[in-house]
Amino acid sequence: MELKYYYIPGGVHPIAGTVLYRAALVSSGENAERYELYICTVLNAIAQTQEDCDRLLDCITSIEDGSQSSEAGGGNDVELTMDATGVQVDILINDDWVGQPEGKFTLQEWRQVLEQWKLFLGLPKSLETVVMVKLP
């Protein structure tokens, strides 16, 4: 499974100038629809800054080292529930996207997704900025 983080053009704003939007997509791999819906479409909702990424990564670390048994969080109609079995992603705007087995990922997968998203957020905003993430 490979994900791609990049910027897409959003037009020209009269004051701000050229606008670029963050994007994520599945570039290759099996179960692409699952990763597209439950990871790529939620990243901007739950991790808009590097600090958001750090907070979620700290939650994963706390669960991995046993200092916490579970953690719930999210934002913008997305809820992440993390425990020793993994990360359950629920997209609250559609009942069909809540509590689904397709929304369950390992802690390691989410750690890798978030670490690379944090890296991407720290790079210059440019159409040439691309980060590729290879998941197991």
XYZ file of N, CA, C and O in Angstrom:
544
model
N 0.845 -1.179 0.000
C 0.000 0.000 0.000
C 0.886 1.237 0.000
O 1.813 1.320 0.802
N 0.601 2.140 -0.897
C 1.389 3.368 -0.953
C 0.452 4.574 -1.017
O -0.486 4.604 -1.810
N 0.722 5.550 -0.150
C -0.039 6.783 -0.104
C 0.822 7.917 -0.628
O 2.051 7.885 -0.523
N 0.154 8.921 -1.160
C 0.843 10.092 -1.685
C 0.232 11.335 -1.041
O -0.983 11.531 -1.082
N 1.078 12.171 -0.436
C 0.670 13.457 0.109
C 1.220 14.540 -0.816
O 2.407 14.528 -1.154
N 0.370 15.489 -1.189
C 0.779 16.498 -2.157
C -0.164 17.693 -2.081
O -1.133 17.691 -1.313
N 0.100 18.715 -2.854
C -0.751 19.909 -2.927
C -1.445 19.962 -4.280
O -0.865 19.564 -5.298
N -2.681 20.467 -4.269
C -3.419 20.683 -5.504
C -3.771 22.170 -5.603
O -3.968 22.831 -4.585
N -3.817 22.695 -6.831
C -4.133 24.117 -6.988
C -5.592 24.399 -6.647
O -6.483 23.630 -6.980
N -5.802 25.498 -5.949
C -7.144 25.890 -5.552
C -7.576 27.214 -6.149
O -8.527 27.824 -5.684
N -6.869 27.683 -7.161
C -7.230 28.938 -7.803
C -6.458 30.104 -7.220
O -5.512 29.933 -6.453
N -6.895 31.286 -7.597
C -6.235 32.506 -7.150
C -7.227 33.317 -6.325
O -8.335 33.615 -6.773
N -6.818 33.648 -5.115
C -7.611 34.483 -4.220
C -7.153 35.927 -4.423
O -5.954 36.187 -4.538
N -8.102 36.892 -4.457
C -7.700 38.279 -4.738
C -6.717 38.870 -3.731
O -5.923 39.732 -4.079
N -6.754 38.395 -2.499
C -5.838 38.927 -1.482
C -4.686 37.967 -1.198
O -3.535 38.368 -1.164
N -4.999 36.700 -1.012
C -3.988 35.712 -0.623
C -3.126 35.246 -1.788
O -2.054 34.679 -1.590
N -3.600 35.436 -2.993
C -2.844 34.978 -4.157
C -3.169 33.530 -4.486
O -4.279 33.058 -4.246
N -2.201 32.799 -4.991
C -2.409 31.399 -5.357
C -2.689 30.569 -4.112
O -1.966 30.638 -3.130
N -3.749 29.776 -4.187
C -4.167 28.942 -3.064
C -3.843 27.490 -3.390
O -4.134 27.007 -4.487
N -3.223 26.805 -2.437
C -2.928 25.381 -2.577
C -3.618 24.624 -1.454
O -3.626 25.073 -0.307
N -4.185 23.475 -1.792
C -4.841 22.634 -0.809
C -4.053 21.346 -0.614
O -3.556 20.760 -1.588
N -3.984 20.897 0.650
C -3.337 19.615 0.947
C -4.227 18.485 0.452
O -5.447 18.558 0.544
N -3.588 17.421 -0.023
C -4.335 16.267 -0.507
C -3.570 14.992 -0.180
O -2.346 15.006 -0.020
N -4.324 13.914 -0.071
C -3.741 12.588 0.135
C -4.537 11.611 -0.709
O -5.760 11.734 -0.821
N -3.834 10.666 -1.301
C -4.519 9.634 -2.072
C -3.727 8.347 -2.023
O -2.548 8.339 -1.677
N -4.408 7.260 -2.357
C -3.752 5.966 -2.464
C -3.181 5.881 -3.869
O -3.909 6.007 -4.846
N -1.869 5.707 -3.967
C -1.260 5.646 -5.296
C -1.122 4.212 -5.794
O -1.039 3.990 -6.993
N -1.098 3.240 -4.870
C -1.056 1.836 -5.289
C -1.338 0.942 -4.093
O -1.156 1.345 -2.945
N -1.798 -0.275 -4.387
C -2.002 -1.254 -3.333
C -3.398 -1.841 -3.316
O -4.324 -1.316 -3.942
N -3.523 -2.944 -2.597
C -4.819 -3.600 -2.446
C -5.675 -2.833 -1.449
O -5.165 -2.107 -0.607
N -6.989 -3.023 -1.541
C -7.952 -2.361 -0.648
C -7.833 -0.843 -0.711
O -7.966 -0.154 0.305
N -7.575 -0.308 -1.891
C -7.363 1.120 -2.052
C -8.548 1.935 -1.541
O -8.359 2.975 -0.901
N -9.780 1.483 -1.786
C -10.959 2.236 -1.366
C -10.990 2.399 0.148
O -11.349 3.458 0.663
N -10.628 1.355 0.855
C -10.605 1.372 2.320
C -9.624 2.427 2.828
O -9.950 3.255 3.681
N -8.412 2.437 2.321
C -7.390 3.390 2.740
C -7.744 4.812 2.293
O -7.478 5.770 3.007
N -8.335 4.923 1.116
C -8.745 6.236 0.610
C -9.792 6.859 1.541
O -9.665 8.015 1.933
N -10.816 6.080 1.899
C -11.903 6.612 2.726
C -11.474 6.841 4.167
O -11.683 7.931 4.710
N -10.877 5.853 4.803
C -10.639 5.910 6.243
C -9.306 6.533 6.648
O -9.080 6.787 7.827
N -8.420 6.773 5.698
C -7.157 7.458 6.030
C -7.039 8.761 5.232
O -6.983 9.839 5.801
N -7.020 8.648 3.916
C -6.744 9.834 3.094
C -7.775 10.943 3.278
O -7.411 12.111 3.360
N -9.049 10.587 3.351
C -10.067 11.636 3.450
C -10.176 12.243 4.841
O -10.774 13.305 4.991
N -9.581 11.606 5.854
C -9.720 12.137 7.215
C -8.498 12.896 7.717
O -8.579 13.592 8.725
N -7.376 12.806 7.033
C -6.149 13.434 7.541
C -6.303 14.936 7.773
O -5.891 15.458 8.812
N -6.897 15.647 6.824
C -7.070 17.086 6.986
C -8.032 17.426 8.124
O -7.963 18.505 8.691
N -8.929 16.517 8.455
C -9.891 16.770 9.524
C -9.276 16.587 10.905
O -9.592 17.323 11.838
N -8.383 15.618 11.046
C -7.868 15.289 12.385
C -6.473 15.815 12.657
O -6.059 15.895 13.812
N -5.725 16.144 11.602
C -4.331 16.571 11.788
C -4.029 17.729 10.849
O -3.384 17.571 9.820
N -4.494 18.906 11.237
C -4.299 20.079 10.401
C -2.947 20.750 10.621
O -2.513 21.542 9.795
N -2.301 20.408 11.739
C -1.006 20.999 12.071
C -0.044 19.912 12.533
O -0.461 18.800 12.872
N 1.231 20.275 12.598
C 2.219 19.334 13.141
C 1.921 19.035 14.612
O 2.158 17.919 15.073
N 1.389 20.012 15.341
C 1.049 19.802 16.748
C -0.074 18.774 16.886
O -0.067 17.960 17.816
N -1.053 18.789 15.963
C -2.109 17.773 15.967
C -1.499 16.390 15.764
O -1.888 15.420 16.427
N -0.546 16.301 14.856
C 0.133 15.023 14.612
C 0.858 14.563 15.867
O 0.759 13.380 16.247
N 1.573 15.477 16.525
C 2.285 15.131 17.758
C 1.335 14.616 18.827
O 1.633 13.636 19.514
N 0.179 15.263 18.978
C -0.799 14.846 19.987
C -1.285 13.419 19.706
O -1.327 12.588 20.603
N -1.593 13.129 18.454
C -2.059 11.785 18.100
C -0.942 10.751 18.223
O -1.170 9.626 18.676
N 0.271 11.129 17.841
C 1.414 10.220 17.989
C 1.695 9.935 19.461
O 2.032 8.800 19.825
N 1.535 10.946 20.322
C 1.698 10.735 21.764
C 0.660 9.754 22.291
O 0.957 8.934 23.164
N -0.561 9.824 21.783
C -1.612 8.878 22.182
C -1.218 7.456 21.803
O -1.366 6.527 22.608
N -0.708 7.282 20.597
C -0.283 5.959 20.144
C 0.844 5.445 21.030
O 0.832 4.286 21.470
N 1.816 6.301 21.328
C 2.930 5.906 22.193
C 2.433 5.500 23.579
O 2.882 4.489 24.134
N 1.500 6.249 24.132
C 0.955 5.942 25.461
C 0.260 4.584 25.494
O 0.339 3.864 26.478
N -0.397 4.253 24.412
C -1.060 2.942 24.332
C -0.016 1.846 24.158
O -0.081 0.798 24.809
N 0.967 2.084 23.309
C 2.013 1.077 23.076
C 2.827 0.794 24.331
O 3.191 -0.357 24.586
N 3.117 1.835 25.126
C 3.931 1.604 26.327
C 3.095 1.231 27.548
O 3.631 1.013 28.635
N 1.777 1.163 27.370
C 0.907 0.704 28.447
C 0.504 1.760 29.453
O -0.194 1.458 30.422
N 0.916 3.015 29.271
C 0.541 4.038 30.235
C -0.926 4.458 30.077
O -1.504 5.039 30.994
N -1.521 4.157 28.943
C -2.958 4.365 28.731
C -3.504 3.137 28.031
O -2.817 2.531 27.196
N -4.754 2.770 28.350
C -5.333 1.601 27.702
C -6.115 1.964 26.445
O -6.205 1.173 25.515
N -6.682 3.170 26.430
C -7.399 3.607 25.235
C -7.459 5.124 25.203
O -7.268 5.795 26.217
N -7.739 5.627 24.035
C -7.804 7.076 23.824
C -8.774 7.323 22.678
O -8.791 6.591 21.688
N -9.601 8.334 22.811
C -10.513 8.721 21.741
C -10.275 10.185 21.426
O -10.009 10.989 22.315
N -10.359 10.522 20.182
C -10.172 11.900 19.767
C -10.521 12.046 18.314
O -11.014 11.121 17.677
N -10.281 13.202 17.791
C -10.572 13.452 16.391
C -10.982 14.885 16.187
O -10.547 15.780 16.906
N -11.867 15.085 15.256
C -12.351 16.420 14.955
C -13.032 16.459 13.612
O -12.849 15.561 12.782
N -13.854 17.480 13.415
C -14.521 17.693 12.127
C -15.230 16.439 11.622
O -14.995 15.976 10.517
N -16.099 15.883 12.451
C -16.927 14.724 12.092
C -16.141 13.423 11.909
O -16.613 12.504 11.241
N -14.948 13.358 12.479
C -14.153 12.127 12.449
C -13.758 11.791 13.879
O -13.336 12.667 14.635
N -13.910 10.522 14.247
C -13.498 10.094 15.579
C -12.529 8.923 15.453
O -12.787 7.976 14.711
N -11.413 9.025 16.170
C -10.443 7.941 16.243
C -10.533 7.338 17.636
O -10.488 8.069 18.625
N -10.652 6.036 17.699
C -10.628 5.334 18.966
C -9.422 4.406 18.920
O -9.345 3.514 18.075
N -8.465 4.655 19.822
C -7.218 3.898 19.827
C -7.134 3.044 21.073
O -7.429 3.516 22.172
N -6.723 1.795 20.890
C -6.425 0.912 22.010
C -5.388 -0.104 21.533
O -4.870 0.020 20.419
N -5.094 -1.081 22.358
C -4.030 -2.036 22.020
C -4.332 -2.833 20.748
O -3.416 -3.352 20.115
N -5.609 -2.908 20.357
C -5.952 -3.658 19.143
C -5.788 -2.835 17.878
O -5.855 -3.373 16.784
N -5.605 -1.513 18.017
C -5.414 -0.674 16.843
C -6.182 0.627 16.917
O -6.574 1.087 17.989
N -6.434 1.203 15.748
C -7.117 2.485 15.623
C -8.388 2.266 14.806
O -8.326 1.788 13.674
N -9.525 2.591 15.415
C -10.803 2.543 14.708
C -11.138 3.948 14.244
O -11.202 4.867 15.042
N -11.334 4.104 12.937
C -11.687 5.386 12.351
C -13.182 5.372 12.052
O -13.670 4.493 11.344
N -13.890 6.354 12.603
C -15.321 6.496 12.347
C -15.570 7.862 11.738
O -15.173 8.887 12.302
N -16.241 7.861 10.593
C -16.598 9.104 9.913
C -18.072 9.357 10.232
O -18.961 8.678 9.722
N -18.304 10.325 11.097
C -19.597 10.506 11.741
C -20.689 11.075 10.840
O -21.864 11.040 11.216
N -20.358 11.572 9.675
C -21.379 12.156 8.805
C -22.203 11.106 8.071
O -23.192 11.439 7.426
N -21.803 9.827 8.163
C -22.533 8.761 7.490
C -22.535 7.537 8.404
O -21.476 6.993 8.715
N -23.714 7.100 8.818
C -23.818 5.954 9.726
C -23.169 4.694 9.152
O -22.712 3.833 9.897
N -23.109 4.598 7.827
C -22.478 3.435 7.197
C -20.965 3.435 7.354
O -20.303 2.444 7.037
N -20.383 4.538 7.816
C -18.936 4.656 7.980
C -18.528 4.657 9.447
O -17.416 5.036 9.794
N -19.420 4.229 10.313
C -19.147 4.195 11.759
C -19.123 2.741 12.220
O -20.024 1.965 11.918
N -18.065 2.386 12.953
C -17.957 1.050 13.525
C -17.709 -0.057 12.521
O -17.920 -1.228 12.827
N -17.227 0.292 11.355
C -16.994 -0.705 10.306
C -15.630 -1.363 10.462
O -14.653 -0.691 10.794
N -15.540 -2.667 10.193
C -14.239 -3.341 10.259
C -13.219 -2.745 9.286
O -12.023 -2.778 9.552
N -13.681 -2.177 8.174
C -12.773 -1.559 7.205
C -12.078 -0.336 7.783
O -11.055 0.106 7.282
N -12.657 0.250 8.840
C -12.082 1.438 9.465
C -11.054 1.128 10.543
O -10.554 2.033 11.206
N -10.707 -0.142 10.721
C -9.748 -0.547 11.760
C -8.366 -0.738 11.151
O -8.192 -1.426 10.148
N -7.366 -0.098 11.778
C -5.981 -0.167 11.319
C -5.083 -0.439 12.511
O -5.455 -0.196 13.657
N -3.860 -0.882 12.242
C -2.925 -1.125 13.334
C -2.373 0.200 13.841
O -2.371 1.209 13.122
N -1.882 0.180 15.075
C -1.222 1.366 15.627
C -0.007 1.739 14.787
O 0.268 2.920 14.557
N 0.711 0.727 14.308
C 1.920 0.971 13.513
C 1.584 1.660 12.186
O 2.309 2.548 11.740
N 0.479 1.244 11.553
C 0.077 1.896 10.310
C -0.223 3.372 10.553
O 0.254 4.237 9.820
N -1.004 3.654 11.610
C -1.359 5.039 11.896
C -0.140 5.848 12.316
O -0.039 7.019 11.988
N 0.782 5.227 13.037
C 2.015 5.945 13.393
C 2.739 6.379 12.122
O 3.144 7.530 11.983
N 2.889 5.483 11.188
C 3.599 5.794 9.945
C 2.844 6.856 9.134
O 3.447 7.798 8.610
N 1.531 6.732 9.047
C 0.709 7.716 8.338
C 0.912 9.103 8.942
O 1.132 10.088 8.233
N 0.832 9.187 10.265
C 0.936 10.479 10.947
C 2.350 11.058 10.913
O 2.524 12.268 10.762
N 3.360 10.218 11.069
C 4.740 10.718 11.016
C 5.036 11.346 9.660
O 5.648 12.420 9.578
N 4.585 10.693 8.599
C 4.854 11.219 7.258
C 3.965 12.429 6.943
O 4.389 13.346 6.236
N 2.747 12.458 7.476
C 1.873 13.627 7.305
C 2.487 14.829 8.018
O 2.490 15.937 7.493
N 3.036 14.587 9.206
C 3.704 15.663 9.943
C 4.891 16.198 9.131
O 5.083 17.411 9.030
N 5.667 15.291 8.560
C 6.779 15.697 7.692
C 6.262 16.550 6.530
O 6.799 17.617 6.246
N 5.215 16.090 5.881
C 4.618 16.815 4.758
C 4.182 18.214 5.176
O 4.450 19.191 4.466
N 3.531 18.325 6.330
C 3.055 19.633 6.804
C 4.202 20.607 7.052
O 4.004 21.818 6.981
N 5.395 20.093 7.332
C 6.546 20.946 7.590
C 7.301 21.378 6.345
O 8.186 22.232 6.417
N 6.955 20.814 5.205
C 7.628 21.157 3.952
C 6.980 22.391 3.323
O 5.841 22.727 3.639
N 7.699 23.052 2.412
C 7.132 24.236 1.752
C 5.863 23.889 0.968
O 5.765 22.817 0.360
N 4.896 24.815 0.996
C 3.677 24.656 0.189
C 4.041 24.904 -1.260
O 4.393 26.017 -1.643
N 3.974 23.844 -2.052
C 4.374 23.938 -3.455
C 3.761 22.769 -4.211
O 3.578 21.679 -3.648
N 3.468 22.980 -5.475
C 2.966 21.883 -6.303
C 4.024 20.792 -6.477
O 3.694 19.656 -6.813
N 5.283 21.119 -6.218
C 6.362 20.134 -6.334
C 6.555 19.321 -5.047
O 7.278 18.321 -5.049
N 5.919 19.730 -3.962
C 6.082 19.037 -2.681
C 5.243 17.761 -2.696
O 4.022 17.810 -2.850
N 5.930 16.631 -2.525
C 5.266 15.325 -2.521
C 5.954 14.458 -1.478
O 7.184 14.419 -1.397
N 5.143 13.740 -0.698
C 5.678 12.748 0.238
C 4.966 11.433 -0.057
O 3.731 11.382 -0.115
N 5.737 10.384 -0.272
C 5.193 9.053 -0.524
C 5.337 8.219 0.746
O 6.375 8.271 1.407
N 4.280 7.472 1.085
C 4.267 6.659 2.292
C 3.993 5.221 1.902
O 2.943 4.923 1.329
N 4.931 4.335 2.188
C 4.746 2.912 1.878
C 4.361 2.180 3.157
O 5.142 2.130 4.111
N 3.133 1.677 3.192
C 2.654 0.921 4.346
C 2.845 -0.563 4.097
O 2.786 -1.014 2.952
N 3.028 -1.335 5.172
C 3.231 -2.783 4.991
C 2.016 -3.474 4.385
O 0.931 -3.027 4.428
